[in-house]
Tab-separated table of C-alpha atoms in Angstrom:
chain	number	residue	atom	x	y	z
A	282	MET	CA	34.160	15.006	-18.552
A	283	SER	CA	35.891	12.555	-20.828
A	284	LEU	CA	34.351	9.254	-21.758
A	285	VAL	CA	35.312	6.424	-19.387
A	286	ALA	CA	36.423	3.098	-20.847
A	287	LEU	CA	34.236	0.216	-19.678
A	288	GLN	CA	34.739	-3.499	-20.311
A	289	ARG	CA	31.754	-4.160	-22.540
A	290	ASN	CA	32.673	-7.721	-23.482
A	291	GLY	CA	33.680	-8.910	-20.030
A	292	GLY	CA	31.699	-10.929	-17.532
A	293	GLU	CA	30.748	-8.003	-15.277
A	294	ALA	CA	27.611	-6.002	-16.001
A	295	ILE	CA	28.114	-2.406	-17.170
A	296	TYR	CA	26.026	-0.930	-14.354
A	297	SER	CA	28.150	-2.825	-11.808
A	298	GLN	CA	31.352	-1.375	-13.297
A	299	ILE	CA	29.884	2.131	-13.142
A	300	ALA	CA	28.832	1.588	-9.517
A	301	LYS	CA	32.396	0.558	-8.611
A	302	LEU	CA	33.893	3.608	-10.325
A	303	LEU	CA	31.456	5.945	-8.590
A	304	LYS	CA	32.142	4.260	-5.249
A	305	GLU	CA	35.882	4.911	-5.694
A	306	GLU	CA	35.225	8.559	-6.557
A	307	ILE	CA	32.947	8.997	-3.536
A	308	ALA	CA	35.696	7.637	-1.273
A	309	SER	CA	38.496	9.668	-2.900
A	310	PHE	CA	37.082	12.967	-4.136
A	311	LEU	CA	33.550	13.707	-2.972
A	312	THR	CA	32.560	15.095	0.416
A	313	PRO	CA	29.447	14.298	2.494
A	314	GLY	CA	26.499	16.367	1.323
A	315	GLU	CA	27.968	16.932	-2.163
A	316	ARG	CA	25.601	16.522	-5.093
A	317	LEU	CA	26.290	13.800	-7.650
A	318	PRO	CA	26.151	14.810	-11.342
A	319	SER	CA	22.737	14.251	-12.919
A	320	GLU	CA	21.818	10.969	-14.589
A	321	ASN	CA	22.081	12.664	-17.993
A	322	GLU	CA	25.593	13.899	-17.210
A	323	LEU	CA	26.694	10.499	-15.956
A	324	ALA	CA	25.137	8.733	-18.953
A	325	GLU	CA	27.060	11.019	-21.294
A	326	ARG	CA	30.266	10.530	-19.353
A	327	PHE	CA	30.065	6.723	-19.361
A	328	GLY	CA	28.555	6.421	-22.832
A	329	VAL	CA	25.490	4.506	-21.636
A	330	ASN	CA	21.751	5.129	-21.330
A	331	ARG	CA	20.095	6.644	-18.267
A	332	HIS	CA	18.575	3.305	-17.237
A	333	THR	CA	22.043	1.794	-16.796
A	334	VAL	CA	23.226	4.791	-14.774
A	335	ARG	CA	20.091	4.717	-12.629
A	336	ARG	CA	20.692	1.060	-11.747
A	337	ALA	CA	24.280	1.830	-10.712
A	338	VAL	CA	23.122	4.735	-8.555
A	339	GLU	CA	20.381	2.616	-6.975
A	340	ASP	CA	23.031	0.073	-5.941
A	341	LEU	CA	24.979	2.820	-4.164
A	342	ILE	CA	21.807	4.128	-2.503
A	343	ALA	CA	21.086	0.598	-1.262
A	344	ALA	CA	24.675	0.387	0.037
A	345	GLY	CA	24.131	3.538	2.099
A	346	LEU	CA	26.596	5.715	0.174
A	347	LEU	CA	24.101	7.994	-1.576
A	348	GLU	CA	20.618	9.328	-0.995
A	349	ARG	CA	18.087	10.728	-3.428
A	350	ARG	CA	16.336	13.930	-2.326
A	351	HIS	CA	13.078	14.568	-4.113
A	352	GLY	CA	13.359	17.437	-6.554
A	353	LYS	CA	16.982	18.152	-5.622
A	354	GLY	CA	19.097	15.273	-6.928
A	355	THR	CA	21.340	12.575	-5.501
A	356	PHE	CA	23.799	13.381	-2.726
A	357	VAL	CA	26.693	11.745	-0.914
A	358	LEU	CA	25.472	10.708	2.516
A	359	ASP	CA	26.752	12.501	5.569
A	360	ALA	CA	28.543	10.513	8.220
A	361	PRO	CA	25.929	9.249	10.705
A	362	ALA	CA	25.244	11.633	13.565
A	363	ASP	CA	25.852	10.573	17.164
A	364	TYR	CA	22.546	10.107	18.968
A	365	VAL	CA	23.133	9.779	22.689
A	366	LEU	CA	20.839	7.454	24.607
A	367	GLY	CA	20.763	8.521	28.224
A	368	SER	CA	18.375	9.048	31.107
A	369	GLY	CA	17.514	12.580	29.931
A	370	THR	CA	17.832	12.197	26.153
A	371	ARG	CA	15.976	14.789	24.063
A	372	PHE	CA	15.901	14.775	20.270
A	373	THR	CA	16.049	18.568	19.960
A	374	GLU	CA	19.008	18.982	22.315
A	375	ASN	CA	20.876	16.076	20.712
A	376	PHE	CA	20.834	17.561	17.238
A	377	GLU	CA	21.188	21.206	18.200
A	378	SER	CA	24.380	20.246	20.070
A	379	LEU	CA	25.666	18.995	16.689
A	380	GLY	CA	24.892	22.338	15.047
A	381	LYS	CA	21.776	21.063	13.276
A	382	THR	CA	18.286	22.559	13.260
A	383	ALA	CA	15.827	20.149	14.839
A	384	SER	CA	12.133	20.220	13.990
A	385	SER	CA	9.102	17.967	14.249
A	386	ARG	CA	5.785	17.372	12.589
A	387	ILE	CA	2.801	15.807	14.343
A	388	LEU	CA	1.258	13.119	12.160
A	389	ARG	CA	-1.681	12.154	14.390
A	390	LYS	CA	-3.056	12.547	17.925
A	391	LEU	CA	-5.636	10.138	19.318
A	392	VAL	CA	-6.947	8.630	22.537
A	393	ILE	CA	-6.863	4.837	22.298
A	394	PRO	CA	-7.331	1.924	24.734
A	395	ALA	CA	-4.122	0.566	26.280
A	396	ARG	CA	-3.370	-2.928	25.032
A	397	GLY	CA	-0.596	-5.499	25.373
A	398	GLY	CA	2.904	-4.062	25.571
A	399	VAL	CA	1.665	-0.466	25.922
A	400	ALA	CA	-0.450	-1.357	28.963
A	401	ASN	CA	2.348	-3.438	30.501
A	402	ARG	CA	5.060	-0.796	30.113
A	403	LEU	CA	2.854	1.993	31.439
A	404	LYS	CA	1.525	-0.262	34.243
A	405	LEU	CA	-2.049	0.332	33.179
A	406	ALA	CA	-5.059	-1.956	33.064
A	407	GLU	CA	-6.144	-3.255	29.677
A	408	ASN	CA	-8.322	-0.676	27.885
A	409	ASP	CA	-7.313	2.242	30.144
A	410	PRO	CA	-7.216	5.388	27.956
A	411	VAL	CA	-3.813	6.452	26.606
A	412	ILE	CA	-2.856	9.399	24.428
A	413	TRP	CA	-1.129	8.286	21.238
A	414	ILE	CA	0.969	10.902	19.436
A	415	GLU	CA	2.769	10.008	16.216
A	416	SER	CA	5.504	12.446	15.162
A	417	LEU	CA	8.138	12.798	12.466
A	418	ARG	CA	11.448	14.278	13.631
A	419	LEU	CA	13.828	16.070	11.267
A	420	ALA	CA	17.336	17.526	11.423
A	421	ASP	CA	18.129	20.273	8.911
A	422	ASP	CA	14.779	19.400	7.269
A	423	ARG	CA	15.875	15.799	6.630
A	424	PRO	CA	13.772	13.031	8.219
A	425	ILE	CA	15.572	11.177	11.003
A	426	CYS	CA	12.940	9.163	12.826
A	427	VAL	CA	9.258	8.460	13.386
A	428	ILE	CA	8.136	8.227	17.020
A	429	SER	CA	5.004	6.724	18.534
A	430	HIS	CA	4.449	8.256	21.991
A	431	PHE	CA	1.996	6.578	24.383
A	432	LEU	CA	1.087	8.440	27.593
A	433	PRO	CA	-1.580	7.696	30.218
A	434	GLN	CA	-4.441	10.138	29.762
A	435	ARG	CA	-5.422	10.477	33.422
A	436	PRO	CA	-2.599	12.738	34.725
A	437	ILE	CA	-2.448	14.943	31.593
A	438	PRO	CA	-5.896	15.034	29.914
A	439	GLU	CA	-5.146	18.454	28.354
A	440	LEU	CA	-2.200	17.085	26.363
A	441	LEU	CA	-4.242	16.049	23.339
A	442	ASP	CA	-5.581	19.561	22.770
A	443	GLU	CA	-2.662	21.653	24.014
A	444	TYR	CA	0.409	19.996	22.538
A	445	HIS	CA	1.085	21.152	18.979
A	446	GLY	CA	4.695	20.126	18.350
A	447	GLY	CA	8.271	20.682	19.488
A	448	SER	CA	9.916	18.840	22.356
A	449	LEU	CA	7.248	16.775	24.102
A	450	HIS	CA	9.380	16.389	27.225
A	451	GLU	CA	9.985	20.137	27.419
A	452	TYR	CA	6.244	20.754	27.050
A	453	LEU	CA	5.474	18.356	29.919
A	454	ALA	CA	8.118	19.974	32.140
A	455	VAL	CA	7.078	23.572	31.441
A	456	HIS	CA	3.286	23.204	31.367
A	457	HIS	CA	2.675	20.324	33.778
A	458	GLY	CA	5.771	20.215	35.984
A	459	LEU	CA	6.502	16.665	34.851
A	460	LYS	CA	10.190	15.933	34.323
A	461	LEU	CA	10.795	12.594	32.649
A	462	ARG	CA	13.696	10.183	33.113
A	463	ARG	CA	14.466	7.253	30.824
A	464	ILE	CA	14.819	3.961	32.668
A	465	GLU	CA	14.917	1.491	29.778
A	466	SER	CA	15.702	1.329	26.059
A	467	LEU	CA	15.535	-1.800	23.936
A	468	VAL	CA	17.269	-1.539	20.536
A	469	SER	CA	16.653	-3.811	17.553
A	470	ALA	CA	16.721	-3.703	13.752
A	471	ALA	CA	13.698	-4.362	11.551
A	472	LEU	CA	12.327	-3.538	8.139
A	473	PRO	CA	10.105	-0.438	8.083
A	474	GLN	CA	6.399	-1.072	8.493
A	475	GLY	CA	3.304	0.834	7.412
A	476	ASP	CA	4.177	4.213	5.934
A	477	ASP	CA	7.485	4.576	7.848
A	478	ALA	CA	9.675	4.110	4.747
A	479	SER	CA	7.756	6.788	2.853
A	480	LEU	CA	7.887	9.216	5.789
A	481	LEU	CA	11.620	8.649	6.245
A	482	GLY	CA	12.341	8.850	2.499
A	483	MET	CA	14.081	5.466	2.399
A	484	PRO	CA	13.730	2.136	0.576
A	485	GLN	CA	11.299	-0.401	2.009
A	486	ASN	CA	13.998	-3.102	1.981
A	487	GLN	CA	16.472	-1.257	4.239
A	488	PRO	CA	16.229	-1.719	8.012
A	489	VAL	CA	15.430	0.909	10.584
A	490	LEU	CA	16.732	1.008	14.148
A	491	ARG	CA	13.816	0.465	16.545
A	492	VAL	CA	14.192	1.822	20.074
A	493	LYS	CA	11.536	1.006	22.675
A	494	SER	CA	11.873	3.332	25.661
A	495	VAL	CA	10.116	3.786	28.999
A	496	ASN	CA	10.208	7.204	30.674
A	497	VAL	CA	9.090	7.773	34.245
A	498	GLY	CA	8.400	10.852	36.339
A	499	GLU	CA	11.467	12.010	38.268
A	500	ARG	CA	9.462	12.641	41.443
A	501	ASP	CA	7.859	9.259	42.025
A	502	GLY	CA	9.012	6.907	39.243
A	503	THR	CA	5.519	6.561	37.740
A	504	PRO	CA	5.647	5.454	34.074
A	505	LEU	CA	4.509	8.450	32.028
A	506	GLU	CA	5.616	7.602	28.497
A	507	TYR	CA	6.300	4.566	26.385
A	508	ALA	CA	7.945	5.550	23.087
A	509	LEU	CA	8.640	3.450	20.001
A	510	THR	CA	11.179	5.229	17.779
A	511	ARG	CA	12.146	4.135	14.256
A	512	PHE	CA	15.429	5.733	13.153
A	513	ARG	CA	16.909	5.850	9.672
A	514	ALA	CA	19.916	3.655	10.398
A	515	ASP	CA	22.099	5.407	7.808
A	516	ARG	CA	21.674	8.814	9.478
A	517	ILE	CA	22.415	8.092	13.108
A	518	GLN	CA	24.568	5.920	15.304
A	519	LEU	CA	23.365	5.285	18.813
A	520	ARG	CA	25.819	6.225	21.544
A	521	ILE	CA	25.067	4.637	24.910
A	522	ASN	CA	27.010	6.323	27.698
A	523	LEU	CA	27.538	4.091	30.723
């Protein structure tokens, strides 16, 4: 590529000028999922050092236009996927309906005492045992969300040992005859906490979408799951069908 003329004696920083030029090219020429030239290639093109290019790229990552994939490079972000929130929402079905491969990874499984909001939403007494499952959900091997599932231990004591991944709701339906129905979802935005940013491959200073959901058994309306989901906000848009 030919060298691009930058205003080196003007009031605007060089990295900011490069970021603007790249933003225009992303809007005009590049397609979602396309790989950006390497930092070395961009540095040569703009006649600057890699540090200046990296700062420009970081600005565009922060703006939600690019994402850096470890060991693969920097890519133009896809348009956010529709994630439907409904009474029977399932992560796997949502993404497979969009032609994407859904997968999950269990991060931890524990029995803990019910406290505070968990006890209230599951209508349990304080310190009643609940199964806590933490999972990372991916679409086409790209992290989408981290979910904390809390379920009362009494009706499904085998869950901790028997469940090894995949759709939790499908497992409960097939192995325990428990079909779940969502009755409430509270949506808010917050900065990632703990190791969520690292798991989701995103900056610590960008917000996630937090969805608190209560799922009950279809047969009798007993609360069977309280789930706290943290979505990468740049990869999904929540669709609430009324």
